[in-house]
C-alpha cells in the first residue's frame, strides 16, 4: 500500500505544479488523487486487509410506524445474553454511536 500512496503523492506534486503553471483542466484530476489518497491512508491506518475480506452493509431507512422525527440505530453489546435488559449500548468516548439510514457498516467476513 505504501508504494501506491507514494506513487499518488508524486503524481499529486506534478498535478499541483501543472496547476501553478495555469493548467486549470488538471483540477478534477487533483481532486480525484486527493480522494484516493484519503481513502488509501484511512485503509492503511485502520489496518484493513484485502477488499474481499469485508462486507459493506447499507442501513435501511426505518419504517414510519417504527420511527419518529429523529430515529437512529444503536449498537448494542448483548453480553452473550438474550435478555435485552442486560444489553449495554456501545458508546465510544462516552457518547452513543448513532447510525442513520444513510450510514454504512463494514464487517469482516467469517474465515
XYZ file of C-alpha atoms in Angstrom:
111
model
C 0.000 0.000 0.000
C 2.873 2.357 0.786
C 4.184 2.173 -2.793
C 0.812 3.171 -4.247
C 0.469 6.037 -1.756
C 3.970 7.246 -2.650
C 3.147 6.996 -6.368
C -0.030 9.045 -5.932
C 1.820 11.632 -3.818
C 4.415 12.054 -6.599
C 1.643 12.351 -9.170
C -0.058 14.931 -6.949
C 3.108 17.061 -6.932
C 3.162 17.003 -10.749
C -0.506 17.987 -10.967
C -0.097 20.830 -8.449
C 2.872 22.078 -10.482
C 0.755 21.983 -13.667
C -1.980 23.945 -11.890
C 0.567 26.554 -10.770
C 1.533 26.969 -14.431
C -2.045 27.700 -15.424
C -3.229 24.251 -16.492
C -6.636 24.515 -14.779
C -8.024 21.409 -16.508
C -5.922 19.360 -14.052
C -8.090 20.433 -11.076
C -10.567 17.495 -11.325
C -7.596 15.120 -11.559
C -6.096 16.634 -8.388
C -9.416 16.195 -6.599
C -9.509 12.522 -7.614
C -5.933 11.986 -6.417
C -6.722 13.641 -3.080
C -9.827 11.483 -2.641
C -7.886 8.303 -3.450
C -5.054 9.278 -1.101
C -7.506 9.986 1.691
C -9.156 6.577 1.337
C -5.881 4.687 0.998
C -4.411 6.380 4.073
C -7.544 5.569 6.086
C -7.443 1.931 4.942
C -3.781 1.697 5.923
C -4.341 3.470 9.261
C -7.185 1.104 10.185
C -5.192 -1.964 9.152
C -7.775 -3.191 6.673
C -6.698 -6.139 4.545
C -7.856 -7.140 1.085
C -11.216 -5.897 -0.122
C -12.590 -9.445 -0.361
C -12.372 -9.850 3.417
C -15.141 -7.323 4.148
C -18.836 -6.823 3.589
C -20.429 -3.390 3.360
C -23.984 -3.104 4.650
C -26.227 -0.139 3.901
C -28.703 0.548 6.671
C -32.325 0.757 5.563
C -34.466 3.726 6.477
C -36.644 2.939 9.472
C -40.290 2.435 8.514
C -42.550 5.370 9.526
C -44.536 3.270 12.003
C -41.286 2.481 13.886
C -39.644 5.884 13.809
C -40.120 9.421 14.943
C -38.611 12.596 13.571
C -35.130 11.669 14.841
C -34.823 7.875 14.952
C -31.479 6.124 14.837
C -29.971 2.673 15.033
C -27.975 1.989 18.192
C -25.173 -0.553 18.519
C -25.779 -2.819 21.474
C -23.493 -5.348 23.149
C -25.588 -8.367 24.073
C -23.088 -9.675 26.689
C -23.937 -13.157 25.351
C -27.352 -12.838 26.919
C -30.726 -12.881 25.182
C -32.282 -10.723 27.927
C -32.494 -7.245 26.407
C -32.368 -5.578 29.843
C -28.799 -6.876 30.249
C -27.599 -5.403 26.989
C -25.257 -2.395 27.036
C -25.085 0.308 24.412
C -21.746 0.760 22.674
C -20.564 4.284 23.496
C -17.134 5.184 22.132
C -15.735 8.174 24.030
C -18.775 8.009 26.304
C -21.170 9.071 23.533
C -23.713 6.829 21.780
C -22.768 5.880 18.254
C -25.998 6.772 16.449
C -26.408 5.367 12.956
C -28.859 6.705 10.403
C -30.242 5.224 7.207
C -27.526 6.842 5.069
C -24.735 5.213 7.115
C -22.910 2.032 6.210
C -21.432 -0.710 8.370
C -18.256 -2.511 7.301
C -17.836 -6.007 8.748
C -15.118 -8.615 8.396
C -16.225 -11.769 6.623
C -16.072 -15.012 8.548
C -12.956 -17.053 7.867
